[in-house]
Every structure is written in structure tokens, then in C-alpha cells.
mmCIF file with all atom_site columns, C-alpha atoms in Angstrom:
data_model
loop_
_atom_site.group_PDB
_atom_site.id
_atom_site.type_symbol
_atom_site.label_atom_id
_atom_site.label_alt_id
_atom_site.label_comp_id
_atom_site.label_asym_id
_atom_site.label_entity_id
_atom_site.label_seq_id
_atom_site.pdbx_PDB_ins_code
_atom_site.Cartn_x
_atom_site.Cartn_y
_atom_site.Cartn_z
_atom_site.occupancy
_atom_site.B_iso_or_equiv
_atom_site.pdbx_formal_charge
_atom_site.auth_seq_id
_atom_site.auth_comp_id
_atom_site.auth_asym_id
_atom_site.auth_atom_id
_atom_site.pdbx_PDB_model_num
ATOM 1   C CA . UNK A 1 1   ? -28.340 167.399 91.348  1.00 0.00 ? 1   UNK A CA 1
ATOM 2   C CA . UNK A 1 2   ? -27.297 163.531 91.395  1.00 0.00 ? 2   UNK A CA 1
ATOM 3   C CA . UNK A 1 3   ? -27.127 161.582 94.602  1.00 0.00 ? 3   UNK A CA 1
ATOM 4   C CA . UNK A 1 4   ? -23.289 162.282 96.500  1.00 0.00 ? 4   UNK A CA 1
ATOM 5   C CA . UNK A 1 5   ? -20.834 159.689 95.784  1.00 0.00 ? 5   UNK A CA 1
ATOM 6   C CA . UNK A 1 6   ? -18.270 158.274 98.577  1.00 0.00 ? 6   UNK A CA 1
ATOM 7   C CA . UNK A 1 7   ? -14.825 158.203 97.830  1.00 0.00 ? 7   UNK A CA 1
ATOM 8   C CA . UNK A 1 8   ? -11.951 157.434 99.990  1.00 0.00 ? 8   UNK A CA 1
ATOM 9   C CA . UNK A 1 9   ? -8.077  157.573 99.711  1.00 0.00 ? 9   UNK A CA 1
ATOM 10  C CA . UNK A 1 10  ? -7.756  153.970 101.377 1.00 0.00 ? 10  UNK A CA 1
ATOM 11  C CA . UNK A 1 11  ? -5.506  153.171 98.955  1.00 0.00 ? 11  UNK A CA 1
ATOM 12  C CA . UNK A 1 12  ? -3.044  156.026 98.883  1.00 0.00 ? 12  UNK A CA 1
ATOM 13  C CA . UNK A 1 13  ? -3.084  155.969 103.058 1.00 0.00 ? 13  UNK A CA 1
ATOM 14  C CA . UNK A 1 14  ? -2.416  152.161 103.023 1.00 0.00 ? 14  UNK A CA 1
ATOM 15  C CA . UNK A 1 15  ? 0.422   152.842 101.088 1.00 0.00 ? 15  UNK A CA 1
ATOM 16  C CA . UNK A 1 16  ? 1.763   155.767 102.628 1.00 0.00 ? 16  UNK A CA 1
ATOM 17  C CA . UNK A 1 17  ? 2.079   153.015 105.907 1.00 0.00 ? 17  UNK A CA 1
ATOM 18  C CA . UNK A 1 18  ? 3.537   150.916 102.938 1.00 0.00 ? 18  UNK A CA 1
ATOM 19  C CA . UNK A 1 19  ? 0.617   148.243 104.247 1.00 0.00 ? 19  UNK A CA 1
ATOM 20  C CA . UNK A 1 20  ? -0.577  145.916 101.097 1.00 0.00 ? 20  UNK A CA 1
ATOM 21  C CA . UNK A 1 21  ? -4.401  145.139 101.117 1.00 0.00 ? 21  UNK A CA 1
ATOM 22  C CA . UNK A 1 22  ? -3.467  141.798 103.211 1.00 0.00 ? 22  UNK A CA 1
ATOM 23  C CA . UNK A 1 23  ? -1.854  143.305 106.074 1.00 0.00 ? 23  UNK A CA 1
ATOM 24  C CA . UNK A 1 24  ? -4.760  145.598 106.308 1.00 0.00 ? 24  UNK A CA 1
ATOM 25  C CA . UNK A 1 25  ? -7.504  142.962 106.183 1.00 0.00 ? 25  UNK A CA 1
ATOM 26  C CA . UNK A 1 26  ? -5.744  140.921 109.135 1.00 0.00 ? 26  UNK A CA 1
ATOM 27  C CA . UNK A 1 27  ? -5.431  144.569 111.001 1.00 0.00 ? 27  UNK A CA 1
ATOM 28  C CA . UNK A 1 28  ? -9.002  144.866 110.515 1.00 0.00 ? 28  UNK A CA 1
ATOM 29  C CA . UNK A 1 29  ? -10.249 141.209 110.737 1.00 0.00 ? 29  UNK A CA 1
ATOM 30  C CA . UNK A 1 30  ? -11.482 140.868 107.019 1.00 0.00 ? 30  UNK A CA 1
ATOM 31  C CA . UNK A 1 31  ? -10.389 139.389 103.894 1.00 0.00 ? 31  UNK A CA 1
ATOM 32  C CA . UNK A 1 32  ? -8.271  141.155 101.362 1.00 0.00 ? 32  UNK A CA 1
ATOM 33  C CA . UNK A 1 33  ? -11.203 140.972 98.807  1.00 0.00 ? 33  UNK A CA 1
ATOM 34  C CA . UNK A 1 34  ? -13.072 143.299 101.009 1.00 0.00 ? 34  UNK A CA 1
ATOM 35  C CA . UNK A 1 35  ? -10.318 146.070 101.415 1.00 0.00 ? 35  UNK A CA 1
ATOM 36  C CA . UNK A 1 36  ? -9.925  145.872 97.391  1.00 0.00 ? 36  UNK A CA 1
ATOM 37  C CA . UNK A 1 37  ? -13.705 146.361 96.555  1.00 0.00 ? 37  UNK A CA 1
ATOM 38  C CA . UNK A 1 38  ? -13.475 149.552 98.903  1.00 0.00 ? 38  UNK A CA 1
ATOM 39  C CA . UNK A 1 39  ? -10.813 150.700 97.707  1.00 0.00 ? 39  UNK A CA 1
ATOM 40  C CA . UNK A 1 40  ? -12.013 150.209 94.147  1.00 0.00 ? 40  UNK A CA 1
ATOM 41  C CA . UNK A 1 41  ? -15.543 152.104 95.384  1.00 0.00 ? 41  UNK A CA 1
ATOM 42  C CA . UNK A 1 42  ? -17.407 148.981 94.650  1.00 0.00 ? 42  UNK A CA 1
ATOM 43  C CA . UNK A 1 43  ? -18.281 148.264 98.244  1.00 0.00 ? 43  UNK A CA 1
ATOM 44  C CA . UNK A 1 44  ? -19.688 150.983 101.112 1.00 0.00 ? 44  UNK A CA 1
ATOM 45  C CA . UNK A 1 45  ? -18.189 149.233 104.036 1.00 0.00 ? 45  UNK A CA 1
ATOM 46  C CA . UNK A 1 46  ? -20.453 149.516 107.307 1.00 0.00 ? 46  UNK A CA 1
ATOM 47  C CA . UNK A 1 47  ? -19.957 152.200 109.884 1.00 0.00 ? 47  UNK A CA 1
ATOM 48  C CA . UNK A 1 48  ? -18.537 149.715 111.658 1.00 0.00 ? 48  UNK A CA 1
ATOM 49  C CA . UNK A 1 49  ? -15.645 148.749 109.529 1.00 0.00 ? 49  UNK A CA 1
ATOM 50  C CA . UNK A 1 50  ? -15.022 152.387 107.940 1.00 0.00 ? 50  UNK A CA 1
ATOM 51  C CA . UNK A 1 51  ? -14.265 152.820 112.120 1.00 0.00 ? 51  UNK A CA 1
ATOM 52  C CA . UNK A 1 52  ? -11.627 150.329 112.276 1.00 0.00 ? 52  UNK A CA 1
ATOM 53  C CA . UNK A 1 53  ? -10.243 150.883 109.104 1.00 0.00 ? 53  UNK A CA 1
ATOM 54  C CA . UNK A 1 54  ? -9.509  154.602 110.561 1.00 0.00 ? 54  UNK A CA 1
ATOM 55  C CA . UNK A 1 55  ? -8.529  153.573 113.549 1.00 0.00 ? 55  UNK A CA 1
ATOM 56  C CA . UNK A 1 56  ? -5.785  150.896 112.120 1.00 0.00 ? 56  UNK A CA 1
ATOM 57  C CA . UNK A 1 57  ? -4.695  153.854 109.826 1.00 0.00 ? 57  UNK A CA 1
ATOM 58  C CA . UNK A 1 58  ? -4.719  156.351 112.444 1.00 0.00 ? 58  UNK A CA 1
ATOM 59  C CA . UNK A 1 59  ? -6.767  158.565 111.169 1.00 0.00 ? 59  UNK A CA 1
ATOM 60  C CA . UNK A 1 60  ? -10.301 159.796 111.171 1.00 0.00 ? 60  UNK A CA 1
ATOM 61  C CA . UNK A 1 61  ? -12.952 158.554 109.331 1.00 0.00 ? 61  UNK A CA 1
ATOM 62  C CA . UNK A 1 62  ? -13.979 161.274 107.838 1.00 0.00 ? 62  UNK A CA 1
ATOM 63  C CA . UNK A 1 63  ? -10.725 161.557 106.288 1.00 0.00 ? 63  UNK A CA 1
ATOM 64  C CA . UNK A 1 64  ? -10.922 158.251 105.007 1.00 0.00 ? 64  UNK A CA 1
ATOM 65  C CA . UNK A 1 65  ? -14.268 158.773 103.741 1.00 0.00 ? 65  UNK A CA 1
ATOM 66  C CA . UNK A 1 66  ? -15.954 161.548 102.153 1.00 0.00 ? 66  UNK A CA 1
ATOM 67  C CA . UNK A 1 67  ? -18.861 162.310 99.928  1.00 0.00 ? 67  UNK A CA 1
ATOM 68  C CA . UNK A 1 68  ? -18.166 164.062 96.650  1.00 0.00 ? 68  UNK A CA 1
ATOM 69  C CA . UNK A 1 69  ? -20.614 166.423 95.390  1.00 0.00 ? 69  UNK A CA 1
ATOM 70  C CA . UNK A 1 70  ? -21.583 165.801 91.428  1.00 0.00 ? 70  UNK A CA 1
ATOM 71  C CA . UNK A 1 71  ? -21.042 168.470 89.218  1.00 0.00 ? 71  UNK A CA 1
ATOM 72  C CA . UNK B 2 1   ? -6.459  128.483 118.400 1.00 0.00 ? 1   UNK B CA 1
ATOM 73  C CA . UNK B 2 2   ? -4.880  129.626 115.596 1.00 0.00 ? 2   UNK B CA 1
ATOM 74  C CA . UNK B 2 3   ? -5.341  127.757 112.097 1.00 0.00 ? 3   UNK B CA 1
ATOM 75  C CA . UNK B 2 4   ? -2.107  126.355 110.195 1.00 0.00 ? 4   UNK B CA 1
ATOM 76  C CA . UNK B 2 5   ? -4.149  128.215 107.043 1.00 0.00 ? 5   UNK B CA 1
ATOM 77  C CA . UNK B 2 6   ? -3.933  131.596 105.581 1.00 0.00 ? 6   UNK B CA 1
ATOM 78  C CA . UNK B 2 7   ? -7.172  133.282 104.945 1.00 0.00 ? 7   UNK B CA 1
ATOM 79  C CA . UNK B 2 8   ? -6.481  133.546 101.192 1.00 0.00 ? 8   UNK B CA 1
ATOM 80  C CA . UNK B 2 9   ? -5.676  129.660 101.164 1.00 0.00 ? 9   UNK B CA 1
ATOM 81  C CA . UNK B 2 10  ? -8.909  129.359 102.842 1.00 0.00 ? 10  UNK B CA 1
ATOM 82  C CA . UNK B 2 11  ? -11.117 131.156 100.434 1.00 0.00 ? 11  UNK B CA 1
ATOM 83  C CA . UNK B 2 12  ? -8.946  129.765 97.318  1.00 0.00 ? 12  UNK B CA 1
ATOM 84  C CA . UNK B 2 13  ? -10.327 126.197 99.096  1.00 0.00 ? 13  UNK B CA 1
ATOM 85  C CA . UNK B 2 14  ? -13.955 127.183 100.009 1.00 0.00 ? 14  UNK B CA 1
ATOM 86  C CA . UNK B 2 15  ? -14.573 128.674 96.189  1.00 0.00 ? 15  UNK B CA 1
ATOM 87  C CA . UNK B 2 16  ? -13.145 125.020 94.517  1.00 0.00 ? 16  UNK B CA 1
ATOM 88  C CA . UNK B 2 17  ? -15.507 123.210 97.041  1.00 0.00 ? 17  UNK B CA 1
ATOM 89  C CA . UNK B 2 18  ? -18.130 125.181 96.123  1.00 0.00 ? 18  UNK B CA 1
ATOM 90  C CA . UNK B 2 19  ? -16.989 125.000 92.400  1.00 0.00 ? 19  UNK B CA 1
ATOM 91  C CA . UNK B 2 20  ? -17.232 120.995 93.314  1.00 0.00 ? 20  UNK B CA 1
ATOM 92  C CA . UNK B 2 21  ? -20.733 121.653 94.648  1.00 0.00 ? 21  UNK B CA 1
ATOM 93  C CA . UNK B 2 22  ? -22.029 122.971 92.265  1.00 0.00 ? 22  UNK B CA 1
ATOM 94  C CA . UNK B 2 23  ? -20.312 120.662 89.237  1.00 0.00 ? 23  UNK B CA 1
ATOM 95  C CA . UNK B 2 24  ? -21.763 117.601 91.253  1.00 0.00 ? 24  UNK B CA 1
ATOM 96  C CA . UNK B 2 25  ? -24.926 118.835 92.021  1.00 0.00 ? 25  UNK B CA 1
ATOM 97  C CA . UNK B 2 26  ? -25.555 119.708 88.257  1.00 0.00 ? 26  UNK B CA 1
ATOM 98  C CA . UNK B 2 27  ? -24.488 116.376 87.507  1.00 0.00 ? 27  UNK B CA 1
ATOM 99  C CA . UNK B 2 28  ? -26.425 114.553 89.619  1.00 0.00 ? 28  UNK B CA 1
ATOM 100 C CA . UNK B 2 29  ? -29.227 116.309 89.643  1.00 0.00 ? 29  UNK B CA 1
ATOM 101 C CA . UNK B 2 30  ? -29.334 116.959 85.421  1.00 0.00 ? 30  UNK B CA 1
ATOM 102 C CA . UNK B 2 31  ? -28.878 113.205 84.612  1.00 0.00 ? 31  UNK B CA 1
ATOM 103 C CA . UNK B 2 32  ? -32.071 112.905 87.212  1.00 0.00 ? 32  UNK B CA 1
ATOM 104 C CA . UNK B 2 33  ? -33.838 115.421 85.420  1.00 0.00 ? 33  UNK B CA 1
ATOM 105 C CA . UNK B 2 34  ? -32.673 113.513 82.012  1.00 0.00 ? 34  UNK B CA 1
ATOM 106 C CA . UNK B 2 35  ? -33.622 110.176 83.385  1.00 0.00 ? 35  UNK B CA 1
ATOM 107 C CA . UNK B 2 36  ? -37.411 111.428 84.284  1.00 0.00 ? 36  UNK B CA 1
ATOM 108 C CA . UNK B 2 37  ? -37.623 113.113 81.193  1.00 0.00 ? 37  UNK B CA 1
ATOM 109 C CA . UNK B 2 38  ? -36.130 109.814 79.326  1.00 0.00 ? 38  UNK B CA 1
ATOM 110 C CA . UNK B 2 39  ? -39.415 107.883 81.081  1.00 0.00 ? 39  UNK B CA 1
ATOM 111 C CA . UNK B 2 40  ? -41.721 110.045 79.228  1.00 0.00 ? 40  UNK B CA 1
ATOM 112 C CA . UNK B 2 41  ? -40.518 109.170 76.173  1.00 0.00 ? 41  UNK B CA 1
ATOM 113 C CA . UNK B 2 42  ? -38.430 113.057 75.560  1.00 0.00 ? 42  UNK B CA 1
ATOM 114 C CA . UNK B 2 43  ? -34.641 111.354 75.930  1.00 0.00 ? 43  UNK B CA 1
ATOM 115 C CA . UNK B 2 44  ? -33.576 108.630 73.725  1.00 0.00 ? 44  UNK B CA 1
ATOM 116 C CA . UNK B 2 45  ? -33.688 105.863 75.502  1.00 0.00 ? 45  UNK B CA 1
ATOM 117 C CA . UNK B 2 46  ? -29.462 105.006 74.680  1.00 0.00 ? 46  UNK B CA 1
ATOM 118 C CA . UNK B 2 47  ? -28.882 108.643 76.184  1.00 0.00 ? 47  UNK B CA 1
ATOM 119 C CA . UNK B 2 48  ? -31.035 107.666 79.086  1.00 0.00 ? 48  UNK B CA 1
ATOM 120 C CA . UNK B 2 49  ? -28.610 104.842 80.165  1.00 0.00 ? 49  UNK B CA 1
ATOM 121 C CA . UNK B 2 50  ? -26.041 107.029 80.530  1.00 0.00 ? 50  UNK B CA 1
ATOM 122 C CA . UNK B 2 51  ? -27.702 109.455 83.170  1.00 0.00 ? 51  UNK B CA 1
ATOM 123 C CA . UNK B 2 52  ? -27.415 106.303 85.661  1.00 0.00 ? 52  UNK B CA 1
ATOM 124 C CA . UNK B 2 53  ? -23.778 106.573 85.327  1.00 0.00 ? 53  UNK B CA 1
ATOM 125 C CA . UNK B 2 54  ? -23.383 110.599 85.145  1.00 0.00 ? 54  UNK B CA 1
ATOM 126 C CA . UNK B 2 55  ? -25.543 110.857 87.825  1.00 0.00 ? 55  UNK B CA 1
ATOM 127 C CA . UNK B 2 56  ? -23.935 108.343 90.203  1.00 0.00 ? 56  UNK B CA 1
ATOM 128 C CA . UNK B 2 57  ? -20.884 110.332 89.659  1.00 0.00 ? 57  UNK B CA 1
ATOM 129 C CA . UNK B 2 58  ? -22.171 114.127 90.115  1.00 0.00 ? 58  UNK B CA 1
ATOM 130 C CA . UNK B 2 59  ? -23.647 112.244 93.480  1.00 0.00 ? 59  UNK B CA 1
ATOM 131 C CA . UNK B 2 60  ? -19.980 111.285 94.165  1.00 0.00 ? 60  UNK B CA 1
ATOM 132 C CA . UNK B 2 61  ? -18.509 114.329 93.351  1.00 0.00 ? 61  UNK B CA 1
ATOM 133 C CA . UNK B 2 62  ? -21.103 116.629 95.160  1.00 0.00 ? 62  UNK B CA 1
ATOM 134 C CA . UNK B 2 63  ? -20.914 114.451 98.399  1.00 0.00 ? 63  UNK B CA 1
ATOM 135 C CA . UNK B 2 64  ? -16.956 114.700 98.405  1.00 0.00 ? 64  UNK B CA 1
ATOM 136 C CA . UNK B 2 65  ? -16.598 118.798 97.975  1.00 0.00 ? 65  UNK B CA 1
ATOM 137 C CA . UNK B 2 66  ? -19.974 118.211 100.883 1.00 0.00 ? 66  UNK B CA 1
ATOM 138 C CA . UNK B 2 67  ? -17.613 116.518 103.417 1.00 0.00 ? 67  UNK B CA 1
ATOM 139 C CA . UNK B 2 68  ? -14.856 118.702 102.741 1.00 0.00 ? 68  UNK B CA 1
ATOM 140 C CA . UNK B 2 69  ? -16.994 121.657 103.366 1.00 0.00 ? 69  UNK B CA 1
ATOM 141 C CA . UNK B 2 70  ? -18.150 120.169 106.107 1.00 0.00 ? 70  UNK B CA 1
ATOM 142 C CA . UNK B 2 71  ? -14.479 119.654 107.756 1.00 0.00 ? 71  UNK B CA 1
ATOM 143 C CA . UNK B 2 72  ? -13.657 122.979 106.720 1.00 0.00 ? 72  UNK B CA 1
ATOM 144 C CA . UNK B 2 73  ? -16.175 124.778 108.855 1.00 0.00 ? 73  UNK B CA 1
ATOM 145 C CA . UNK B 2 74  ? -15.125 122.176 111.756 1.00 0.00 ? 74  UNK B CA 1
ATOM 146 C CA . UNK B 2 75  ? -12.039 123.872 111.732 1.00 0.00 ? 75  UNK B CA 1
ATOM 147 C CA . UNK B 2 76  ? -13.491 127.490 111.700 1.00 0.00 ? 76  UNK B CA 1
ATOM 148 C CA . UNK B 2 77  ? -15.587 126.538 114.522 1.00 0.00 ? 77  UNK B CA 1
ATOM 149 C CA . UNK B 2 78  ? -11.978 126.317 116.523 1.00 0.00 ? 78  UNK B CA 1
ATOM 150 C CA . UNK B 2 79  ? -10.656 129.571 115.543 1.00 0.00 ? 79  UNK B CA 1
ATOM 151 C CA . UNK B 2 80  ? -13.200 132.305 115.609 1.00 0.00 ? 80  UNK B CA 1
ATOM 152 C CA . UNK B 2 81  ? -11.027 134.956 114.652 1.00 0.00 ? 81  UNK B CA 1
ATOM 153 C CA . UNK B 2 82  ? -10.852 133.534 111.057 1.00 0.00 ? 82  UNK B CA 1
ATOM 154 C CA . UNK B 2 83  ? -13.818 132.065 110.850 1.00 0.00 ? 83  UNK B CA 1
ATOM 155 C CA . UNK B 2 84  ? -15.136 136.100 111.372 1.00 0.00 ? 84  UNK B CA 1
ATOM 156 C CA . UNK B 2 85  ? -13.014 137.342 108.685 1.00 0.00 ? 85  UNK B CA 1
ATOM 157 C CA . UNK B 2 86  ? -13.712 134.535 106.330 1.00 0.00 ? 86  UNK B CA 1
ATOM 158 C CA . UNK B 2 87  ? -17.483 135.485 106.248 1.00 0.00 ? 87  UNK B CA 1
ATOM 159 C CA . UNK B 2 88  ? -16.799 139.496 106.719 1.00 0.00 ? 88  UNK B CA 1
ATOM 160 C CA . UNK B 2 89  ? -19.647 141.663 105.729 1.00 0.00 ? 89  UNK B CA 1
ATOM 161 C CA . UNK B 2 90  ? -18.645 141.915 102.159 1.00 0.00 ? 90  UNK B CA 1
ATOM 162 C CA . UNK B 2 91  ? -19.351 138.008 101.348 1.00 0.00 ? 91  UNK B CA 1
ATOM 163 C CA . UNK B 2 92  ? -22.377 138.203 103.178 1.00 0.00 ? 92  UNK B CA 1
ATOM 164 C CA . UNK B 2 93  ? -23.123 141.024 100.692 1.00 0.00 ? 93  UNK B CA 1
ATOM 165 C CA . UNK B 2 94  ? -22.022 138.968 98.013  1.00 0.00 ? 94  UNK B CA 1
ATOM 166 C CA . UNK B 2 95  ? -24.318 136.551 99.356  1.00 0.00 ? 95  UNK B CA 1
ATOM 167 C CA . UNK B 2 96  ? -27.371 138.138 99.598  1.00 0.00 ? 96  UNK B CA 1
ATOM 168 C CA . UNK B 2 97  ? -27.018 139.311 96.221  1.00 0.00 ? 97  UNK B CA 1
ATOM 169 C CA . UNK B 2 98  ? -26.859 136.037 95.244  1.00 0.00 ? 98  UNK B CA 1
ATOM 170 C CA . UNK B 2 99  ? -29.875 134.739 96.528  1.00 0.00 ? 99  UNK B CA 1
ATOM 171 C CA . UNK B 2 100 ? -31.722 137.681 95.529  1.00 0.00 ? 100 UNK B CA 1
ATOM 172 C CA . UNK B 2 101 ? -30.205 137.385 91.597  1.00 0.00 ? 101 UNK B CA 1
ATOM 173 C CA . UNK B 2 102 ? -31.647 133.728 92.226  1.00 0.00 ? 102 UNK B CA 1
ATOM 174 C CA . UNK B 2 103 ? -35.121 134.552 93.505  1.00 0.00 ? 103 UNK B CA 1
ATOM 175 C CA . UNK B 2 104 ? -35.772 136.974 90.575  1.00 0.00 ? 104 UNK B CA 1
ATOM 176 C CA . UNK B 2 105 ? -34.536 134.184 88.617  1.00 0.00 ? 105 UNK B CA 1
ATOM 177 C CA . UNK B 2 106 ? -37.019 131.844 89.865  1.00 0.00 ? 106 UNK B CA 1
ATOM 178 C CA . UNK B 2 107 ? -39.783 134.108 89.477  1.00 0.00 ? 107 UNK B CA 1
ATOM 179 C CA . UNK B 2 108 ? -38.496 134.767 85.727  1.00 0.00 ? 108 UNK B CA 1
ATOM 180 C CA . UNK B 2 109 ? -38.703 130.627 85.410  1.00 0.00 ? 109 UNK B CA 1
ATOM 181 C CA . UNK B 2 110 ? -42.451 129.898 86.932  1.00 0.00 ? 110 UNK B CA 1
ATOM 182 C CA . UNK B 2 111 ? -44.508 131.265 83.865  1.00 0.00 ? 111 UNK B CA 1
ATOM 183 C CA . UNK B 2 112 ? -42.231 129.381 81.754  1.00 0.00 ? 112 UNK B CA 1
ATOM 184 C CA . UNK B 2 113 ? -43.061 125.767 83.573  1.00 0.00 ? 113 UNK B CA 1
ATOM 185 C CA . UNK B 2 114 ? -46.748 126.972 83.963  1.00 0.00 ? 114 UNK B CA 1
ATOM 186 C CA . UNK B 2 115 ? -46.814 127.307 80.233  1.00 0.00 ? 115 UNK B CA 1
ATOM 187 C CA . UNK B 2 116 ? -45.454 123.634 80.142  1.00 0.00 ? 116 UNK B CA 1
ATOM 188 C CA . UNK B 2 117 ? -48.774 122.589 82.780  1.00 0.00 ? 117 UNK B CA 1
ATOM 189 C CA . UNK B 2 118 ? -50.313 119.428 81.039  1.00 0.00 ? 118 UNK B CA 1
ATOM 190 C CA . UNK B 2 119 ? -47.621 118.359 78.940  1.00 0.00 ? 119 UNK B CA 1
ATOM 191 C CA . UNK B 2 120 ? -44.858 117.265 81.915  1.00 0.00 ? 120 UNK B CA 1
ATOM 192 C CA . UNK B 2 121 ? -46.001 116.378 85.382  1.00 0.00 ? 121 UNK B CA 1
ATOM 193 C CA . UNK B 2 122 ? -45.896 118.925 87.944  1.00 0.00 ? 122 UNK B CA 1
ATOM 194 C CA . UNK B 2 123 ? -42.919 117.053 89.497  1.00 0.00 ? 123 UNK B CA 1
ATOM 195 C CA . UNK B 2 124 ? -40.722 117.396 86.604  1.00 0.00 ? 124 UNK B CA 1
ATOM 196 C CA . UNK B 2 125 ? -41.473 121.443 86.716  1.00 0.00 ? 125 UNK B CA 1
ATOM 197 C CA . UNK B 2 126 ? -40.103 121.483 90.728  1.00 0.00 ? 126 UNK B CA 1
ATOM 198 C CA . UNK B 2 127 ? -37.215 119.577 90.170  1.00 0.00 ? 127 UNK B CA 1
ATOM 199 C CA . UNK B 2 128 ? -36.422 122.064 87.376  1.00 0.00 ? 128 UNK B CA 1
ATOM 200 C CA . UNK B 2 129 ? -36.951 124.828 89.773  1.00 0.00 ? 129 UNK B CA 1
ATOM 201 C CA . UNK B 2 130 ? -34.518 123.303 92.312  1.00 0.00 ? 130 UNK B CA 1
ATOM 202 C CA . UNK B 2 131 ? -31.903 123.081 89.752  1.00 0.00 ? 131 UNK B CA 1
ATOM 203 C CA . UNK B 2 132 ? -32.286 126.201 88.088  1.00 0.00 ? 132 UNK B CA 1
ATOM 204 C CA . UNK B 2 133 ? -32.648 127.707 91.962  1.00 0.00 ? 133 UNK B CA 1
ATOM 205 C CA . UNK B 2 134 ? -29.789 126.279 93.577  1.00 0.00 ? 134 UNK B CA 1
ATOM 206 C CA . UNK B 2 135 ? -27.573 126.484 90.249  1.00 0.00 ? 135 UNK B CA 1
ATOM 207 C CA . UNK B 2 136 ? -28.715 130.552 89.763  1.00 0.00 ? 136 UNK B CA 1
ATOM 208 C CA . UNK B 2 137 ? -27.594 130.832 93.499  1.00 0.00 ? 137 UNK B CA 1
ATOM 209 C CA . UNK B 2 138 ? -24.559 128.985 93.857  1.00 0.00 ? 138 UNK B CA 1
ATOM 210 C CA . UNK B 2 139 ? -23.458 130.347 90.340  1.00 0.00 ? 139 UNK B CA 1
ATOM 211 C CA . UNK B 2 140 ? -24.496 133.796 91.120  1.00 0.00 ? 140 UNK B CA 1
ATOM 212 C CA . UNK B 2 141 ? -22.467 133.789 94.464  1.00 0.00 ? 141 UNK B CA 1
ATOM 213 C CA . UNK B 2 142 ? -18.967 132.209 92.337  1.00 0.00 ? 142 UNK B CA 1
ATOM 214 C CA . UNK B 2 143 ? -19.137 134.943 89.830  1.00 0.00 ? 143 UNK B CA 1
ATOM 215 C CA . UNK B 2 144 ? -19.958 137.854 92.406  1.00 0.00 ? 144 UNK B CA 1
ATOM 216 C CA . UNK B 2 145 ? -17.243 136.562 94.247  1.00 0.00 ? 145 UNK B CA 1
ATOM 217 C CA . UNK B 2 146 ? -14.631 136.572 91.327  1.00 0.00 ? 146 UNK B CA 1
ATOM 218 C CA . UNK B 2 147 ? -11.048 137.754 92.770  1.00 0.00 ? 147 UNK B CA 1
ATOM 219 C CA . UNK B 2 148 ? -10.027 141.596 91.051  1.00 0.00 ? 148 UNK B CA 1
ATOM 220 C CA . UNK B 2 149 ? -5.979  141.960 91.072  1.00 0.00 ? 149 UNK B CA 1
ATOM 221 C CA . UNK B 2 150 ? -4.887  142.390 94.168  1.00 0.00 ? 150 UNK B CA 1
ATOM 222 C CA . UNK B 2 151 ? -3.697  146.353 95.198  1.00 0.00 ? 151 UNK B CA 1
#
């Protein structure tokens, strides 16, 4: 069994707030670069910034965030 | 204090100064390189005239995107808020990924000059290190740091 990948639905909840990636970063205090490499699952943001990314979505992390299991 | 500049329009500026960094130190520093090597006889000596002049100007060019760096992070220094988000935790990612790529690439590079040990002075093989160093670096970091379309 492979190591768990993290995936996240940033994407889909940013636009369900119909936020784009900018209006995010400023929420959160980074750059839009940042949110896109998330989103994209090219960057594991920090504790720290998967919090307040949650909290300027309203949600939870771990609904943001979650580890899928490999087949 | 707020900034009269976006955060994009901030990093669009910061990557062409360091784009001008990098072109001028190149410059400057490769027409040195081609001067020293043009004393021991390895550059023509017609080619060798010219690193004067490219060299002069990489200086130029390098100490103009310096100063402008410079300003820039003058201007950070007054609003904190975007001087946070403009070095977030993913460009200091980006960064340290950089200087790793450019350590390994340094490593890679020593045998190579060793090898050369006898037949250039030892002073020659450090400047070459610099370059390749700060180039592998500074190059690494601007390619890393390439924008993907926006979401």
C-alpha cells in the first residue's frame, strides 16, 4: 500500500462563494500563486494556512483537506 | 500603510528585476570570466576586447535591477501586510528548492574544475563556481516560480 495522497476541493468551495484565487489569497494574506499550486495539489500548505483557508471558507479543515487512500 | 501596488503587479516587478539580475550578473560576470581566460592565452585576443565593453554593461544592468530591488523592499518595509504575502510560505518553498537544486549543482561542478587542477589557476575554477552557483540559484528560483493559468 502506497503512501496517502491529500486532496482538497479548494477549488470547487472557492467557487461555490464565487471567490477567484485572488480574492482568496488577500482573505488569507498570500499570493494567488500559492492558492493555485494547492489547488492544483502541487503544494501541501502548512497547518497554519490549511486553518485559515477553512476558516475564510467557513468550513472545517478537514473538509477542505483529506487524505485519499491508494487503491 | 497601504501600498498604491497590487500584489500581482508586485511579483510581475520583483521576477523582471530578478530577470535583470540575473541577465547583468551573467554579463558582467561571463565577460570577466572571458577576460581572465583571454590572459591565458584561451580567448582570442579581438574577442577579449569586447568583454571590457559587455562587461561594463552587465555591471550596469545588474546594478540598476540592484537599486530597484533595493527600493522595492523599502516600500515593503512600510506595509507589512504585503510584504507577508509577497514572501508567503510557498516562495519560500520555491526558494529553498532553489538553493538546494543549486547546491547539488555545485557539488555536480567541483570534480569537473578539480579535473581542470594544473591547467587554469585555482582562481579561474571559483569564479566559475560563483557563476555557475548564483546563476543555478537565481535560474532555478525563476523557473520554479513560473506563473500556471490562473483558476
Amino acid at each position: 500500500m502506497g503512501e496517502p495522497q491529500l486532496i482538497n476541493s479548494l477549488k470547487v468551495e472557492r467557487a461555490r462563494r464565487d471567490l477567484t484565487q485572488e480574492d482568496l489569497a488577500a482573505l488569507v494574506g498570500v499570493s494567488r500563486k500559492t492558492i493555485n499550486t494547492i489547488e492544483r495539489g502541487k503544494f501541501i500548505p502548512s497547518t497554519w494556512l490549511a486553518l485559515k483557508l477553512a476558516r475564510a471558507l467557513g468550513m472545517k479543515v478537514e473538509e477542505l483537506f483529506q487524505l485519499e487512500e491508494e487503491s | 500603510m497601504a501600498s498604491p501596488i497590487t500584489l500581482e503587479q508586485l511579483e510581475r516587478r520583483r521576477r523582471g528585476m530578478l530577470i535583470g539580475l540575473l541577465v547583468g550578473f551573467t554579463l558582467w560576470m561571463g565577460a570577466d570570466l572571458a577576460h581572465r581566460l583571454g590572459t591565458l592565452g584561451s580567448v582570442p585576443p579581438a574577442a577579449v576586447a569586447w568583454t571590457v565593453g559587455v562587461g561594463t554593461l552587465g555591471w550596469v544592468f545588474y546594478l540598476f535591477n540592484f537599486f530597484r530591488m533595493v527600493r522595492m523592499k523599502r516600500m515593503l518595509r512600510r506595509d507589512p501586510a504585503l510584504a507577508a504575502a509577497a514572501d508567503d510560505e510557498y516562495r519560500k518553498h520555491l526558494r529553498l528548492k532553489a538553493f538546494a537544486t543549486a547546491f547539488w549543482v555545485l557539488l555536480v561542478l567541483q570534480p569537473v574544475l578539480g579535473m581542470t587542477l594544473g591547467t587554469m589557476p585555482i582562481r579561474i575554477g571559483a569564479r566559475i563556481s560563483l557563476i555557475v552557483g548564483v546563476v543555478a540559484a537565481v535560474g532555478g528560483f525563476l523557473l520554479l516560480d513560473r506563473d500556471r493559468e490562473a483558476g
